[in-house]
């Protein structure tokens, strides 16, 4: 009998019965067990994988139940129009970029944006002015740009048509950008907000404010934090750009999964009916356990007062930091041995995505794992990961370099060459070099550190990198 390696691997993982503190937000289906409707959905997955037969409507020309579900979604987020996305926020980011901008437009883009945004910049042939990232050296994390970084980028631009921001970031941290966005809109800039990690924001007072109404286009990944299947996301639109529907059709399959769409409908229904109370309870329990875990004095769960002022944290996420000399990557490995699946690690810690479906037993499991942690096993002999203080100089636009001939050379010989590819440590999937940028000594050192810390670095193969001569 032939093997089915992927399926068998998944089943082995399932049998480990890990506590899922990563995506997806349905948490192995547990989050669907909120009520009878969700239970039936979970139990009927096989039966509900149907296509566009009568009377099940059509995502690309919705006139019936899909249209009704999307109208309810728009009401829930209080936006003009809302669309189901069946290929994640990635597809939504592409559709928003194509709808908002034309070839050759100049846009302000947060440097630490997701790969799907960069793909959009290349495909739409946009000129890029990067917005600097803020670094919190104490916590060892990136923070989203504030008004001052955004205005600095605006001053560098010649004739910007819009801005693409990410809020919150992967760590669940957002900056207060309401005022600056209003200013940018007043001078005619179009605003896209990638709020992939903030689908649940605004549904309880203790959660950060929702971004939904702030941008012309706001993209949220329901599947990251809500009871939705992987790939389920929403595009929320606050302007009158009808062309967005063309681009959604262009970037999404003509055979959208009814399972994903139904799970999106359930995620919206969950937000309307349960989120307010559920997130109140979750945050209360999470805060109690923050105190308990921090009092063990082994790792440190960050609360808002520890982050630079002007920033808000997502209290439904644990940003768990190790002390200097210890490794966040090793903490992830340790938690995994204890059957706790983190979302991601970075040099100084891990991110755990909590969910209202987590029980007290789940929190107790995290607490006990940290209690039993022998800190010596997390000691870090390698040099600590550094963050980039200044980004490489952009020589060519990402789209300009795309068709240029490249050659492969050893990473350590690439000083002063122009990178052909993105160089992206995964996770968190944020480029430290973008196509068209000049590679420096500092960059090479940082890439080597990522590799030595066991992270996969997309764009580097067997220590080789693709460059274009300058
Ligand atoms: C900030 C951000 N934007 C967009 C995406 C893409 O989202 P999706 O996986 O829903 O396509 C991600 C994925 O991790 C992300 O972190």
Coordinates of C-alpha atoms and ligand atoms in Angstrom, one line a residue:
X1 CA 0.0 0.0 0.0
X2 CA 1.3 3.5 -0.9
X3 CA 1.7 6.0 1.9
X4 CA -0.2 9.3 2.4
X5 CA 2.6 11.2 4.1
X6 CA 0.8 14.5 4.6
X7 CA -2.4 13.1 5.9
X8 CA -0.5 10.6 8.1
X9 CA 1.7 13.4 9.5
X10 CA -1.4 15.5 10.3
X11 CA -3.0 12.5 12.1
X12 CA 0.1 11.9 14.2
X13 CA 0.1 15.6 15.1
X14 CA -3.6 15.4 16.1
X15 CA -2.9 12.4 18.3
X16 CA -0.4 14.4 20.3
X17 CA -3.4 16.4 21.6
X18 CA -1.5 19.6 21.7
X19 CA -2.9 22.7 23.3
X20 CA -3.2 24.9 20.2
X21 CA -2.1 28.4 21.0
X22 CA -1.3 29.1 17.4
X23 CA -3.7 29.8 14.5
X24 CA -6.3 28.9 13.5
X25 CA -8.7 30.6 15.8
X26 CA -11.1 27.6 15.7
X27 CA -8.6 25.8 17.9
X28 CA -8.9 22.3 16.5
X29 CA -12.6 22.9 16.1
X30 CA -13.2 23.6 19.8
X31 CA -14.3 27.1 19.2
X32 CA -17.2 25.8 17.0
X33 CA -18.6 24.0 20.1
X34 CA -20.0 27.3 21.5
X35 CA -23.5 26.3 20.6
X36 CA -25.7 23.8 18.7
X37 CA -25.2 25.6 15.3
X38 CA -21.4 25.5 15.6
X39 CA -21.5 21.9 16.8
X40 CA -23.7 20.8 13.8
X41 CA -21.3 22.6 11.5
X42 CA -18.2 20.8 13.0
X43 CA -20.0 17.5 12.8
X44 CA -21.1 18.0 9.2
X45 CA -17.9 19.2 7.6
X46 CA -17.9 16.3 5.0
X47 CA -21.6 16.9 4.1
X48 CA -21.3 20.6 3.8
X49 CA -18.5 20.6 1.2
X50 CA -20.8 21.6 -1.6
X51 CA -20.5 23.8 -4.7
X52 CA -22.7 26.6 -6.2
X53 CA -25.8 24.5 -6.7
X54 CA -29.3 26.0 -6.3
X55 CA -30.2 27.6 -3.9
X56 CA -26.7 28.1 -2.4
X57 CA -25.8 31.4 -4.2
X58 CA -22.4 32.3 -5.8
X59 CA -19.6 34.2 -4.1
X60 CA -18.7 35.9 -7.3
X61 CA -22.2 37.1 -8.0
X62 CA -24.0 36.9 -4.7
X63 CA -27.8 37.4 -4.8
X64 CA -29.1 35.1 -2.1
X65 CA -27.7 33.6 1.2
X66 CA -24.1 34.7 0.6
X67 CA -25.2 38.2 -0.1
X68 CA -27.3 38.2 3.1
X69 CA -24.4 36.8 5.1
X70 CA -22.0 39.5 3.7
X71 CA -24.6 42.3 4.5
X72 CA -24.8 41.0 8.1
X73 CA -21.0 41.1 8.2
X74 CA -20.9 44.7 7.0
X75 CA -23.3 45.6 9.9
X76 CA -21.2 43.7 12.4
X77 CA -18.1 45.7 11.5
X78 CA -20.2 48.9 10.8
X79 CA -18.6 49.3 7.4
X80 CA -20.1 50.1 3.9
X81 CA -19.4 46.8 2.3
X82 CA -17.9 43.5 3.5
X83 CA -16.7 40.5 1.5
X84 CA -15.8 36.9 2.4
X85 CA -12.2 35.9 1.4
X86 CA -11.5 32.3 0.9
X87 CA -7.7 32.7 0.4
X88 CA -6.9 34.5 3.6
X89 CA -6.0 38.1 4.1
X90 CA -3.3 37.6 1.4
X91 CA -6.0 37.7 -1.3
X92 CA -7.7 40.6 0.4
X93 CA -4.5 42.6 0.5
X94 CA -3.9 42.0 -3.3
X95 CA -7.5 43.0 -4.2
X96 CA -7.3 46.2 -2.0
X97 CA -4.0 47.2 -3.6
X98 CA -5.2 46.7 -7.1
X99 CA -8.5 48.5 -6.4
X100 CA -6.8 51.5 -4.7
X101 CA -3.8 52.1 -6.9
X102 CA -2.8 52.3 -10.6
X103 CA 0.6 51.3 -12.1
X104 CA 3.4 53.7 -11.2
X105 CA 1.6 55.2 -8.2
X106 CA 3.7 56.1 -5.2
X107 CA 2.7 54.6 -1.9
X108 CA 3.8 54.8 1.7
X109 CA 4.3 51.3 3.0
X110 CA 5.3 50.1 6.4
X111 CA 8.5 48.3 6.0
X112 CA 7.5 45.4 8.1
X113 CA 4.4 44.6 6.2
X114 CA 3.4 41.1 5.2
X115 CA 4.7 39.3 2.1
X116 CA 1.3 39.6 0.4
X117 CA 1.6 43.4 0.5
X118 CA 5.0 43.2 -1.2
X119 CA 3.6 40.9 -3.8
X120 CA 0.9 43.5 -4.4
X121 CA 3.6 46.2 -4.8
X122 CA 5.4 44.2 -7.4
X123 CA 2.4 43.0 -9.3
X124 CA 0.8 46.5 -9.4
X125 CA 4.2 48.1 -10.2
X126 CA 4.1 50.6 -7.4
X127 CA 6.8 53.0 -6.2
X128 CA 7.6 52.5 -2.6
X129 CA 8.4 54.9 0.2
X130 CA 9.1 52.8 3.3
X131 CA 7.8 53.9 6.7
X132 CA 10.4 53.1 9.4
X133 CA 9.7 50.5 12.0
X134 CA 10.0 51.3 15.7
X135 CA 12.1 48.9 17.8
X136 CA 11.5 48.2 21.4
X137 CA 15.0 47.1 22.5
X138 CA 13.8 46.1 26.0
X139 CA 11.3 43.6 24.7
X140 CA 13.3 42.7 21.6
X141 CA 10.3 43.3 19.3
X142 CA 9.2 45.4 16.4
X143 CA 6.5 48.0 17.0
X144 CA 4.2 49.5 14.4
X145 CA 5.1 53.1 13.2
X146 CA 3.5 56.0 15.0
X147 CA 2.4 59.4 13.6
X148 CA 6.0 60.7 13.6
X149 CA 7.3 57.8 11.5
X150 CA 4.4 58.1 9.1
X151 CA 4.8 61.8 8.6
X152 CA 8.5 61.4 8.1
X153 CA 7.8 59.0 5.2
X154 CA 5.2 61.4 3.9
X155 CA 7.8 64.1 3.7
X156 CA 10.2 61.9 1.7
X157 CA 7.5 61.1 -0.9
X158 CA 7.0 63.1 -4.1
X159 CA 3.4 62.5 -5.0
X160 CA 2.0 59.7 -2.8
X161 CA -1.4 58.3 -3.7
X162 CA -1.9 56.3 -0.5
X163 CA -0.6 54.4 2.5
X164 CA -0.6 50.7 3.5
X165 CA -0.3 50.0 7.2
X166 CA -0.4 46.9 9.4
X167 CA -2.3 47.2 12.6
X168 CA -1.9 45.3 14.9
X169 CA 1.4 43.6 14.2
X170 CA 2.2 40.0 14.8
X171 CA 2.8 40.6 18.5
X172 CA -0.7 42.0 18.8
X173 CA 0.5 45.6 19.3
X174 CA -1.1 48.6 17.7
X175 CA -0.2 52.3 17.7
X176 CA -2.6 55.2 17.9
X177 CA -3.0 56.1 14.2
X178 CA -6.5 57.5 14.1
X179 CA -5.5 61.2 13.9
X180 CA -2.8 60.7 11.4
X181 CA -5.0 58.6 9.2
X182 CA -7.6 61.3 9.2
X183 CA -5.0 63.8 8.1
X184 CA -3.8 61.6 5.3
X185 CA -7.4 61.1 4.1
X186 CA -7.9 64.8 4.2
X187 CA -5.1 65.3 1.7
X188 CA -6.5 62.7 -0.6
X189 CA -4.5 59.6 0.3
X190 CA -6.2 56.2 0.1
X191 CA -5.7 54.1 3.2
X192 CA -5.3 50.3 3.3
X193 CA -5.0 48.7 6.7
X194 CA -3.8 45.1 7.0
X195 CA -5.5 44.2 10.3
X196 CA -5.0 40.5 9.8
X197 CA -4.4 39.9 13.5
X198 CA -7.3 42.1 14.6
X199 CA -10.5 40.5 13.5
X200 CA -11.7 40.3 17.1
X201 CA -10.8 44.0 18.0
X202 CA -13.5 46.3 19.2
X203 CA -15.9 43.6 20.3
X204 CA -15.1 44.2 24.0
X205 CA -14.0 47.3 25.8
X206 CA -10.9 45.5 27.0
X207 CA -9.8 44.7 23.5
X208 CA -8.0 47.4 21.3
X209 CA -10.2 49.5 19.0
X210 CA -11.3 48.0 15.8
X211 CA -9.6 49.3 12.6
X212 CA -12.6 48.4 10.5
X213 CA -13.9 51.9 9.9
X214 CA -10.6 53.6 9.7
X215 CA -9.2 52.6 6.3
X216 CA -10.7 52.7 2.8
X217 CA -9.9 49.0 2.8
X218 CA -9.4 47.0 6.0
X219 CA -8.4 43.3 5.8
X220 CA -8.9 41.0 8.7
X221 CA -8.0 37.3 9.0
X222 CA -11.0 35.7 10.7
X223 CA -9.1 32.4 10.7
X224 CA -6.3 33.8 12.9
X225 CA -8.4 34.6 16.0
X226 CA -12.1 33.7 15.4
X227 CA -14.0 30.5 15.0
X228 CA -13.3 30.1 11.3
X229 CA -11.5 27.6 9.1
X230 CA -8.0 28.4 7.9
X231 CA -8.0 30.7 4.8
X232 CA -11.2 32.4 6.0
X233 CA -10.8 36.3 6.1
X234 CA -12.9 39.4 5.5
X235 CA -12.3 42.5 3.3
X236 CA -14.0 45.5 4.8
X237 CA -14.6 48.5 2.5
X238 CA -15.5 52.1 3.4
X239 CA -15.4 53.8 0.0
X240 CA -17.3 53.5 -3.3
X241 CA -14.7 51.5 -5.3
X242 CA -16.8 49.0 -7.2
X243 CA -13.7 47.8 -9.0
X244 CA -12.8 45.9 -5.9
X245 CA -15.3 43.2 -6.8
X246 CA -13.5 42.6 -10.1
X247 CA -10.2 42.2 -8.3
X248 CA -11.7 39.9 -5.7
X249 CA -13.0 37.7 -8.6
X250 CA -9.6 37.8 -10.2
X251 CA -7.6 36.8 -7.1
X252 CA -10.0 34.2 -5.7
X253 CA -10.8 30.8 -7.0
X254 CA -14.0 30.3 -9.0
X255 CA -14.7 27.3 -6.7
X256 CA -14.8 28.9 -3.3
X257 CA -15.1 26.5 -0.4
X258 CA -18.5 26.5 1.2
X259 CA -16.9 25.2 4.3
X260 CA -14.7 28.2 4.6
X261 CA -17.6 30.6 3.8
X262 CA -19.9 28.9 6.3
X263 CA -17.2 29.1 8.9
X264 CA -16.9 32.9 8.1
X265 CA -20.6 33.2 8.6
X266 CA -20.3 31.4 11.9
X267 CA -17.4 33.7 12.9
X268 CA -19.5 36.8 12.3
X269 CA -22.5 35.2 14.1
X270 CA -20.1 34.5 17.0
X271 CA -19.0 38.1 17.1
X272 CA -22.6 39.3 17.2
X273 CA -23.8 36.9 19.8
X274 CA -21.0 35.9 22.1
X275 CA -17.8 37.9 21.7
X276 CA -18.5 40.7 24.2
X277 CA -19.0 38.4 27.1
X278 CA -16.5 35.8 26.0
X279 CA -13.6 38.2 25.6
X280 CA -14.4 39.8 29.0
X281 CA -14.1 36.4 30.6
X282 CA -11.0 35.4 28.6
X283 CA -9.1 38.6 29.5
X284 CA -9.9 38.2 33.2
X285 CA -8.6 34.7 33.3
X286 CA -5.6 35.6 31.1
X287 CA -4.7 38.4 33.5
X288 CA -5.0 36.2 36.5
X289 CA -2.6 33.7 35.0
X290 CA -0.3 36.5 33.8
X291 CA 0.2 37.3 37.5
X292 CA 0.6 33.7 38.5
X293 CA 3.1 32.9 35.7
X294 CA 5.1 36.0 36.2
X295 CA 5.4 35.3 39.9
X296 CA 7.3 32.1 39.1
X297 CA 10.0 34.5 37.9
X298 CA 11.1 32.4 35.0
X299 CA 9.5 34.0 32.0
X300 CA 7.6 37.3 31.7
X301 CA 4.2 37.9 30.1
X302 CA 4.2 41.5 28.9
X303 CA 1.4 43.9 30.0
X304 CA 0.6 47.2 28.4
X305 CA 2.6 49.3 30.9
X306 CA 5.9 47.6 29.7
X307 CA 5.4 48.7 26.1
X308 CA 6.5 52.1 24.9
X309 CA 3.9 54.8 25.4
X310 CA 1.3 55.3 22.7
X311 CA 0.9 51.6 22.1
X312 CA -1.9 49.2 22.9
X313 CA -1.6 45.4 23.4
X314 CA -4.0 42.7 22.5
X315 CA -4.8 41.2 25.9
X316 CA -6.1 38.0 24.3
X317 CA -2.5 37.1 23.3
X318 CA 0.5 36.2 25.6
X319 CA 3.7 37.9 24.6
X320 CA 6.0 35.7 26.8
X321 CA 9.6 37.0 27.1
X322 CA 12.7 35.3 28.4
X323 CA 15.4 37.0 30.3
X324 CA 18.7 38.0 28.7
X325 CA 20.9 35.1 27.9
X326 CA 18.0 32.7 27.3
X327 CA 16.3 31.8 24.0
X328 CA 12.8 32.3 22.9
X329 CA 13.2 29.6 20.2
X330 CA 14.2 27.1 22.9
X331 CA 11.1 28.2 24.9
X332 CA 8.9 27.3 21.9
X333 CA 10.6 23.9 21.6
X334 CA 10.2 23.3 25.4
X335 CA 6.5 24.2 25.3
X336 CA 6.0 21.9 22.3
X337 CA 7.6 19.1 24.3
X338 CA 4.9 19.9 26.9
X339 CA 2.3 19.6 24.1
X340 CA 1.7 23.4 24.0
X341 CA 1.8 24.8 20.5
X342 CA 3.0 28.4 20.3
X343 CA 2.2 30.7 17.4
X344 CA 5.8 31.8 16.9
X345 CA 9.1 32.4 18.6
X346 CA 11.6 35.2 18.3
X347 CA 15.0 35.6 20.0
X348 CA 13.5 36.9 23.2
X349 CA 10.2 35.1 23.5
X350 CA 7.1 33.5 22.1
X351 CA 3.7 34.6 21.1
X352 CA 0.7 32.5 22.3
X353 CA -2.7 33.2 20.7
X354 CA -5.4 32.6 23.3
X355 CA -9.0 32.1 22.6
X356 CA -12.3 32.3 24.4
X357 CA -12.5 28.6 23.9
X358 CA -9.6 28.1 26.2
X359 CA -10.5 26.5 29.5
X360 CA -9.0 27.0 33.0
X361 CA -7.3 23.6 32.5
X362 CA -5.6 25.1 29.4
X363 CA -4.2 28.0 31.5
X364 CA -3.3 25.6 34.2
X365 CA -1.3 23.6 31.6
X366 CA 0.7 26.7 30.6
X367 CA 1.3 27.6 34.2
X368 CA 2.5 24.1 35.1
X369 CA 4.7 23.9 32.1
X370 CA 6.4 27.2 33.1
X371 CA 6.6 26.0 36.8
X372 CA 8.4 22.8 35.7
X373 CA 10.7 24.7 33.3
X374 CA 14.4 24.2 34.0
X375 CA 15.7 27.6 32.9
X376 CA 19.1 26.1 32.2
X377 CA 17.7 24.3 29.2
X378 CA 16.8 27.7 27.6
X379 CA 20.3 29.1 28.0
X380 CA 21.5 30.7 24.8
X381 CA 25.1 30.1 23.9
X382 CA 24.8 31.8 20.5
X383 CA 24.9 35.5 20.1
X384 CA 21.6 37.2 20.8
X385 CA 19.4 38.1 17.8
X386 CA 19.7 41.7 16.8
X387 CA 17.2 43.9 15.1
X388 CA 18.1 46.1 12.2
X389 CA 18.5 49.7 13.2
X390 CA 18.8 51.1 9.7
X391 CA 17.4 49.5 6.7
X392 CA 19.3 48.8 3.5
X393 CA 19.2 51.5 0.8
X394 CA 16.7 51.0 -2.0
X395 CA 18.4 51.1 -5.3
X396 CA 15.6 49.8 -7.5
X397 CA 11.8 49.5 -7.0
X398 CA 10.7 45.9 -6.1
X399 CA 8.9 45.6 -9.5
X400 CA 11.9 47.0 -11.4
X401 CA 14.3 44.3 -10.3
X402 CA 11.7 41.6 -10.8
X403 CA 12.7 41.0 -14.5
X404 CA 16.4 41.6 -14.2
X405 CA 18.9 38.8 -14.6
X406 CA 20.3 37.5 -11.4
X407 CA 23.2 35.2 -10.2
X408 CA 23.6 33.2 -7.1
X409 CA 26.5 33.9 -4.8
X410 CA 27.6 33.0 -1.3
X411 CA 25.8 35.1 1.3
X412 CA 29.1 36.3 2.9
X413 CA 30.2 37.6 -0.5
X414 CA 27.1 39.7 -1.2
X415 CA 28.2 43.0 0.4
X416 CA 27.1 45.9 -1.7
X417 CA 25.2 43.7 -4.2
X418 CA 21.5 44.3 -4.8
X419 CA 19.2 41.6 -3.6
X420 CA 16.9 40.1 -6.2
X421 CA 14.7 38.4 -3.7
X422 CA 13.0 39.1 -0.4
X423 CA 15.0 37.7 2.5
X424 CA 12.4 36.7 5.0
X425 CA 12.9 34.9 8.3
X426 CA 9.9 32.7 9.0
X427 CA 8.2 33.3 11.4
X428 CA 7.3 36.1 11.6
X429 CA 7.4 36.3 7.8
X430 CA 8.6 39.9 7.6
X431 CA 11.4 40.8 5.1
X432 CA 14.6 42.1 6.4
X433 CA 15.8 42.7 2.8
X434 CA 13.5 43.6 0.0
X435 CA 14.1 43.2 -3.7
X436 CA 16.1 46.1 -5.0
X437 CA 17.9 46.8 -1.8
X438 CA 21.7 46.9 -1.2
X439 CA 23.1 44.2 1.1
X440 CA 25.3 45.4 3.9
X441 CA 27.7 43.8 6.3
X442 CA 25.2 44.3 9.1
X443 CA 22.5 42.5 7.1
X444 CA 24.7 39.5 6.4
X445 CA 25.5 39.2 10.1
X446 CA 21.8 39.3 11.1
X447 CA 20.8 36.7 8.4
X448 CA 23.6 34.4 9.7
X449 CA 22.2 34.8 13.2
X450 CA 18.7 33.8 12.1
X451 CA 20.2 30.7 10.3
X452 CA 22.3 29.8 13.4
X453 CA 19.2 30.1 15.6
X454 CA 17.6 27.4 13.5
X455 CA 15.0 29.7 11.8
X456 CA 14.2 29.2 8.2
X457 CA 15.1 32.2 6.1
X458 CA 13.3 32.4 2.8
X459 CA 15.5 33.8 0.1
X460 CA 18.7 32.0 1.3
X461 CA 19.4 28.5 -0.1
X462 CA 22.4 26.6 1.1
X463 CA 23.9 29.9 2.3
X464 CA 23.5 31.3 -1.2
X465 CA 21.6 34.4 -2.2
X466 CA 20.4 35.8 -5.6
X467 CA 21.8 39.2 -6.5
X468 CA 21.9 41.6 -9.3
X469 CA 25.1 43.6 -9.9
X470 CA 25.0 47.3 -9.4
Ligands
LIG1 C1 0.2 41.0 9.2 C2 -0.3 39.9 8.2 N1 -1.0 40.2 7.1 C3 -1.4 39.3 6.3 C4 -1.2 38.0 6.5 C5 -1.7 37.0 5.5 O1 -2.9 36.4 6.1 P1 -3.5 35.1 5.5 O2 -2.7 34.0 6.2 O3 -4.9 35.2 6.1 O4 -3.4 35.1 4.1 C6 -0.5 37.6 7.6 C7 -0.3 36.1 7.9 O5 0.4 35.7 8.8 C8 0.0 38.6 8.5 O6 0.7 38.2 9.6

